[in-house]
PDB file of C-alpha atoms in Angstrom:
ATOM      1  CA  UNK A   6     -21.591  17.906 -16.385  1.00  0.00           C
ATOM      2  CA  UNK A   7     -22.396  17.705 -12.611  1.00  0.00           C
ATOM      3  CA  UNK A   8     -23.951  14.247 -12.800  1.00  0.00           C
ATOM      4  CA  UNK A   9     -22.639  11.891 -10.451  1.00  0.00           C
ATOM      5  CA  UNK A  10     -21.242   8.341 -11.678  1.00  0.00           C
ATOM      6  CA  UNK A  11     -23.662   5.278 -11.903  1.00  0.00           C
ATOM      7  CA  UNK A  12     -21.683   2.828  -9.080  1.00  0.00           C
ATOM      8  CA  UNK A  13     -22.734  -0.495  -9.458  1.00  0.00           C
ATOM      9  CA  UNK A  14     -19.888  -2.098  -7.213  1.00  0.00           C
ATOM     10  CA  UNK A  15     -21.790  -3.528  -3.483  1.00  0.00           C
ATOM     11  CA  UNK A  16     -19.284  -1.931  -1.111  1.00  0.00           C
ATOM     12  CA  UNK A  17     -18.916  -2.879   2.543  1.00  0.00           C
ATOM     13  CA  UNK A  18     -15.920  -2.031   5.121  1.00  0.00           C
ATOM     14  CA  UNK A  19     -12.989  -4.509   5.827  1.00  0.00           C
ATOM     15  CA  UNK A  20     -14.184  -5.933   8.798  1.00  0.00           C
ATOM     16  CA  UNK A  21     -11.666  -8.929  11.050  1.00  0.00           C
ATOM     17  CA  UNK A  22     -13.294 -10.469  14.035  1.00  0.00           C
ATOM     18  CA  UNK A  23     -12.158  -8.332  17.359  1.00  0.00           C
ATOM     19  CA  UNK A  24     -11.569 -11.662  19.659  1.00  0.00           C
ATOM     20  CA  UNK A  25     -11.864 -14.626  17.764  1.00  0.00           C
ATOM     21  CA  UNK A  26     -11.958 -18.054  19.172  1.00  0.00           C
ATOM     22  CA  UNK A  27     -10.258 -20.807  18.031  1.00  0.00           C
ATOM     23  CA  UNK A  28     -13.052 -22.424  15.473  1.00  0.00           C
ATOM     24  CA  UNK A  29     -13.820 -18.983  14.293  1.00  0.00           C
ATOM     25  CA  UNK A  30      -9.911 -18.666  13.306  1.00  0.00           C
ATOM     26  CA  UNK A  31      -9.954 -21.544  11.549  1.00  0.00           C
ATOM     27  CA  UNK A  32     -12.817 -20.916   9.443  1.00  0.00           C
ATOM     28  CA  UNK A  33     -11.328 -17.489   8.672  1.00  0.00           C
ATOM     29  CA  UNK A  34      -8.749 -19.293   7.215  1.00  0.00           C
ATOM     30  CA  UNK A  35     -10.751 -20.813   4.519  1.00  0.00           C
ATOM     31  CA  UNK A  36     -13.357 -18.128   4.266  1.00  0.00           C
ATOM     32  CA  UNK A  37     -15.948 -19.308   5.930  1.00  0.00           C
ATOM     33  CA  UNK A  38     -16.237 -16.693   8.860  1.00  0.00           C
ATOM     34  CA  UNK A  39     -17.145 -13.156   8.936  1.00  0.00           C
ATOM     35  CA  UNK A  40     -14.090 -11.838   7.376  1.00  0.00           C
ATOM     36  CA  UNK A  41     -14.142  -8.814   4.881  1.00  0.00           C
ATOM     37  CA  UNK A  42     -11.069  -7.581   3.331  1.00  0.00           C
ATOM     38  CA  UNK A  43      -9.507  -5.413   0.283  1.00  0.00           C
ATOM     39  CA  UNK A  44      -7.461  -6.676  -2.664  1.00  0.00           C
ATOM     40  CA  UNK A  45      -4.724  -3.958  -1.171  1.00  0.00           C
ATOM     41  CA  UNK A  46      -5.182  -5.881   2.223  1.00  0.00           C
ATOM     42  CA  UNK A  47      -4.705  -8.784   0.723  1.00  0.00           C
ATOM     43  CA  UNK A  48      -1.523  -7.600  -1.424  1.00  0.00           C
ATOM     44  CA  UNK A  49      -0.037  -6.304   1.785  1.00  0.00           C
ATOM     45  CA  UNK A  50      -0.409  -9.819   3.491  1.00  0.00           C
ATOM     46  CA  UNK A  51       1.170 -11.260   0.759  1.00  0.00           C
ATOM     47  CA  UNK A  52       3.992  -9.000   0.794  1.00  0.00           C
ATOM     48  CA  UNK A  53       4.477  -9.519   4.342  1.00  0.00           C
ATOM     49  CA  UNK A  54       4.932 -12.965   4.112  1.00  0.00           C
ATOM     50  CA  UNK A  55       7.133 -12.174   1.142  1.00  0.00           C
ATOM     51  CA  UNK A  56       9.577  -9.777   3.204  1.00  0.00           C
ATOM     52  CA  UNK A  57      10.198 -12.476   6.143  1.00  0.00           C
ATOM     53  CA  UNK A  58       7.560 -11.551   8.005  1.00  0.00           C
ATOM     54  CA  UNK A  59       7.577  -7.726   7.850  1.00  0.00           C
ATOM     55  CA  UNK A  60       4.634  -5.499   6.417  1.00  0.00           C
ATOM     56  CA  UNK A  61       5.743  -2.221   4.717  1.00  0.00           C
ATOM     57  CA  UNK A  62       3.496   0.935   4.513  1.00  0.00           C
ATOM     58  CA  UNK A  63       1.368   0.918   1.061  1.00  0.00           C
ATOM     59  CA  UNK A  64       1.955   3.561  -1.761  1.00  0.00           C
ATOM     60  CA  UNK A  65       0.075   4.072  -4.706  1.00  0.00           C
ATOM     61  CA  UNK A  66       2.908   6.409  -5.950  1.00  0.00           C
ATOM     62  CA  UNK A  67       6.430   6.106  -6.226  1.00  0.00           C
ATOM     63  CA  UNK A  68       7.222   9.690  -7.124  1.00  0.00           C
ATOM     64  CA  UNK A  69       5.520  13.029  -8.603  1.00  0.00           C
ATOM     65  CA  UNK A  70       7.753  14.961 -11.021  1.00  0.00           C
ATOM     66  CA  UNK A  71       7.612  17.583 -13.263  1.00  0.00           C
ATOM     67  CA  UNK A  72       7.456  17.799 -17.036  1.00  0.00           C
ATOM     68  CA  UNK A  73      11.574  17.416 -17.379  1.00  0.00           C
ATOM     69  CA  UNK A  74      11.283  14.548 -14.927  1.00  0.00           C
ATOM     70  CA  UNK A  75      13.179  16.259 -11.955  1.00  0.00           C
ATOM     71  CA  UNK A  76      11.670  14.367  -8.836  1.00  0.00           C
ATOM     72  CA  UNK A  77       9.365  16.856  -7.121  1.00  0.00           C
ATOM     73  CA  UNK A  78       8.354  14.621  -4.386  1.00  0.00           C
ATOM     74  CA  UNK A  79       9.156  10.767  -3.333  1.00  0.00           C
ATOM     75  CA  UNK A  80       8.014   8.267  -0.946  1.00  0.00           C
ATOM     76  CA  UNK A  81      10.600   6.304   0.885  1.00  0.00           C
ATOM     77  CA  UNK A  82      10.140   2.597   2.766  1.00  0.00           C
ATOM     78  CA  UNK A  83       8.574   2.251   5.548  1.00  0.00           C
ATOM     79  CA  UNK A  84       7.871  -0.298   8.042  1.00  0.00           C
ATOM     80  CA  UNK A  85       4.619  -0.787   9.177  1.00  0.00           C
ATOM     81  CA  UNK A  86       4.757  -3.333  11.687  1.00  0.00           C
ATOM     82  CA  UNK A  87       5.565  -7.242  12.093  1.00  0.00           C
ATOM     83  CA  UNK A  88       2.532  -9.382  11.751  1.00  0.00           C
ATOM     84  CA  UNK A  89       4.599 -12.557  12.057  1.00  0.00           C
ATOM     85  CA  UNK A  90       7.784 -14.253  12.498  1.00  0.00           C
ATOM     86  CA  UNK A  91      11.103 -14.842  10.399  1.00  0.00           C
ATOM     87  CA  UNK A  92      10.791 -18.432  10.717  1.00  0.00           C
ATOM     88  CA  UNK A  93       6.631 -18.708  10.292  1.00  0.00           C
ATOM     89  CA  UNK A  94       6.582 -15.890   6.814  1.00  0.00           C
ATOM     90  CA  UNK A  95       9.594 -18.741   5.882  1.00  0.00           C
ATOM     91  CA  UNK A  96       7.277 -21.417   6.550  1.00  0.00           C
ATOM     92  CA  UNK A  97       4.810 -19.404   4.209  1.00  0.00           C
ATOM     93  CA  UNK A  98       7.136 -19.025   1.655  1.00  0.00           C
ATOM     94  CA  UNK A  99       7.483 -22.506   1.091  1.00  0.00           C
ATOM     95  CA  UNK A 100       4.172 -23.647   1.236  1.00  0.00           C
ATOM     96  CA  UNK A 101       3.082 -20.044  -1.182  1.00  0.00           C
ATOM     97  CA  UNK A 102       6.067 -21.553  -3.724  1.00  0.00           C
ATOM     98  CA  UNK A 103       4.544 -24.967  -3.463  1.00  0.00           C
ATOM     99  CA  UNK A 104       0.815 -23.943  -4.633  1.00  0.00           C
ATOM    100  CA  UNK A 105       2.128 -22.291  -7.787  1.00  0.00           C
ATOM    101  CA  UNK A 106       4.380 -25.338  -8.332  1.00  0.00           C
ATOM    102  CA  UNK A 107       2.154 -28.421  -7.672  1.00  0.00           C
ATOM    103  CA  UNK A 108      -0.794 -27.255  -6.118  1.00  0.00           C
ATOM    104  CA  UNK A 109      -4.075 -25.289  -6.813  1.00  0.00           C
ATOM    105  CA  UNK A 110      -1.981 -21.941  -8.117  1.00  0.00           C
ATOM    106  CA  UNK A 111      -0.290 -23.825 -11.073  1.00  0.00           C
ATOM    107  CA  UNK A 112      -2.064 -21.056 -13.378  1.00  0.00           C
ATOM    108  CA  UNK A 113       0.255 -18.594 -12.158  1.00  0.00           C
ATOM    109  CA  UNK A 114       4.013 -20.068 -13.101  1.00  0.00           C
ATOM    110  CA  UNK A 115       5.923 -18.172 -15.041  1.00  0.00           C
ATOM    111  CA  UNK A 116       8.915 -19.314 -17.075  1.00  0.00           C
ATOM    112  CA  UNK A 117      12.436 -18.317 -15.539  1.00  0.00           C
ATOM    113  CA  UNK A 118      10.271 -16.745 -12.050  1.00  0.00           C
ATOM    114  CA  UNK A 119       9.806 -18.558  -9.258  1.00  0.00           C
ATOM    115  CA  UNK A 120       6.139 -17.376  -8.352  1.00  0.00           C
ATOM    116  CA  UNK A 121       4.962 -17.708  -4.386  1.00  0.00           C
ATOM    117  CA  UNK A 122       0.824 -17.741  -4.259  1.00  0.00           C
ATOM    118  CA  UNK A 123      -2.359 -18.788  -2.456  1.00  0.00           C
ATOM    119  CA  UNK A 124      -5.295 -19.463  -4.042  1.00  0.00           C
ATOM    120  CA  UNK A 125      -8.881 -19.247  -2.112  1.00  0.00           C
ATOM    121  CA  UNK A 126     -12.718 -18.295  -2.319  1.00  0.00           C
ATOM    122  CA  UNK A 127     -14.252 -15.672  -0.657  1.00  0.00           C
ATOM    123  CA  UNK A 128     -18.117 -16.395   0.165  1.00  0.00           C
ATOM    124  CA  UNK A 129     -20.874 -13.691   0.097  1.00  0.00           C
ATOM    125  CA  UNK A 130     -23.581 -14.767   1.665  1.00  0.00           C
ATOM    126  CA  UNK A 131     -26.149 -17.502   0.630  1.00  0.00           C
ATOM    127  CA  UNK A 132     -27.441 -18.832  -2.610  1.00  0.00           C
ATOM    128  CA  UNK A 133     -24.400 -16.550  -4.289  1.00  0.00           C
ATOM    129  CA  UNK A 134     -21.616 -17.668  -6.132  1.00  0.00           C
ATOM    130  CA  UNK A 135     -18.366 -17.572  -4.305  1.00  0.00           C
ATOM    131  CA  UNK A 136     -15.685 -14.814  -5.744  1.00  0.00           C
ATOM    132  CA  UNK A 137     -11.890 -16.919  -6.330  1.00  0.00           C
ATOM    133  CA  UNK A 138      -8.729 -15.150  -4.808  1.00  0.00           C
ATOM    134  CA  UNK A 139      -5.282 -15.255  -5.758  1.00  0.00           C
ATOM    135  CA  UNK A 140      -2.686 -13.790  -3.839  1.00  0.00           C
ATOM    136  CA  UNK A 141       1.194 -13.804  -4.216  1.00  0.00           C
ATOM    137  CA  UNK A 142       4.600 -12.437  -4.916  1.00  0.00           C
ATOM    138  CA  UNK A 143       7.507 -12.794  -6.804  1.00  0.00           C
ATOM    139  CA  UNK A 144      10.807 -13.866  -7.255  1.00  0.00           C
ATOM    140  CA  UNK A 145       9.950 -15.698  -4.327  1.00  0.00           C
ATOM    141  CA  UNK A 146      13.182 -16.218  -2.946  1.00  0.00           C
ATOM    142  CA  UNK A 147      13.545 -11.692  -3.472  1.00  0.00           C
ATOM    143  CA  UNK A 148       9.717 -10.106  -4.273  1.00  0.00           C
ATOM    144  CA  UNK A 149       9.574  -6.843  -6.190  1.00  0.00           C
ATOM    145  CA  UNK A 150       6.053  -7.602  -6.693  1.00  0.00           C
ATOM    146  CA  UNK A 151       3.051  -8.613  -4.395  1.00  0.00           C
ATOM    147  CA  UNK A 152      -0.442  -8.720  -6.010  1.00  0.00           C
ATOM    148  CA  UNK A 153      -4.208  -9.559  -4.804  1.00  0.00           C
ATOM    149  CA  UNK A 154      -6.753 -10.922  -7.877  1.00  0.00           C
TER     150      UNK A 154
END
């Protein structure tokens, strides 16, 4: 009793460039720039792109109730903002349902679903091994689910 918890897990804030250039976008892209983000970031871009384009606020809880299950408190949907387009999260889509299909995300089909995903590594500095992503969400063509591994 009082002891604090052994944490072994290297933390570090989510960090995006402010103004990036050009080159410095495009190694973002591929992980190569000084990008730090959270599996729950990473969710929530997925299930942008998954909604056409529109980011909902995150909950980690649906509802509280009581001990006869009468709903004591709820969260409803709400929009968070827009990050991109109808016809560039479609664009997405397509490409996100061709990387579980054919591409480098093939581990993640799952018979009957139609699974949208991206794979990618995340770097951590030199002389480290890199740390593999997978983002996605399904149905794709109507997500219930987005995830970040």
């Amino acid at each position: 009793a009082g002891r604090q918890p052994i944490d072994p897990l290297d933390r570090h804030p989510s960090r995006l460039p402010d103004s990036p250039n050009e080159a410095q976008v495009a190694q973002s892209s591929i992980g190569q720039f000084d990008v730090r983000t959270t599996p729950l970031q990473m969710a929530m871009v997925a299930a942008a792109i998954g909604n056409d384009g529109v980011l909902m606020r995150p909950y980690l809880v649906k509802s509280a109730r009581d001990s006869n299950l009468t709903v004591l408190e709820s969260t409803e949907p709400e929009v968070y903002s827009t990050p991109v387009s109808l016809s560039v999260a479609q664009q997405l889509q397509d490409m996100m349902v061709a990387v579980v299909e054919s591409g480098t995300g093939t581990a993640a089909q799952i018979a009957g679903v139609t699974v949208a995903g991206k794979t990618g590594t995340a770097e951590t500095g030199l002389d480290t091994a890199p740390h593999a992503w997978f983002v996605g969400f399904a149905p794709a063509d109507n997500p219930t689910i987005a995830i970040a591994v």
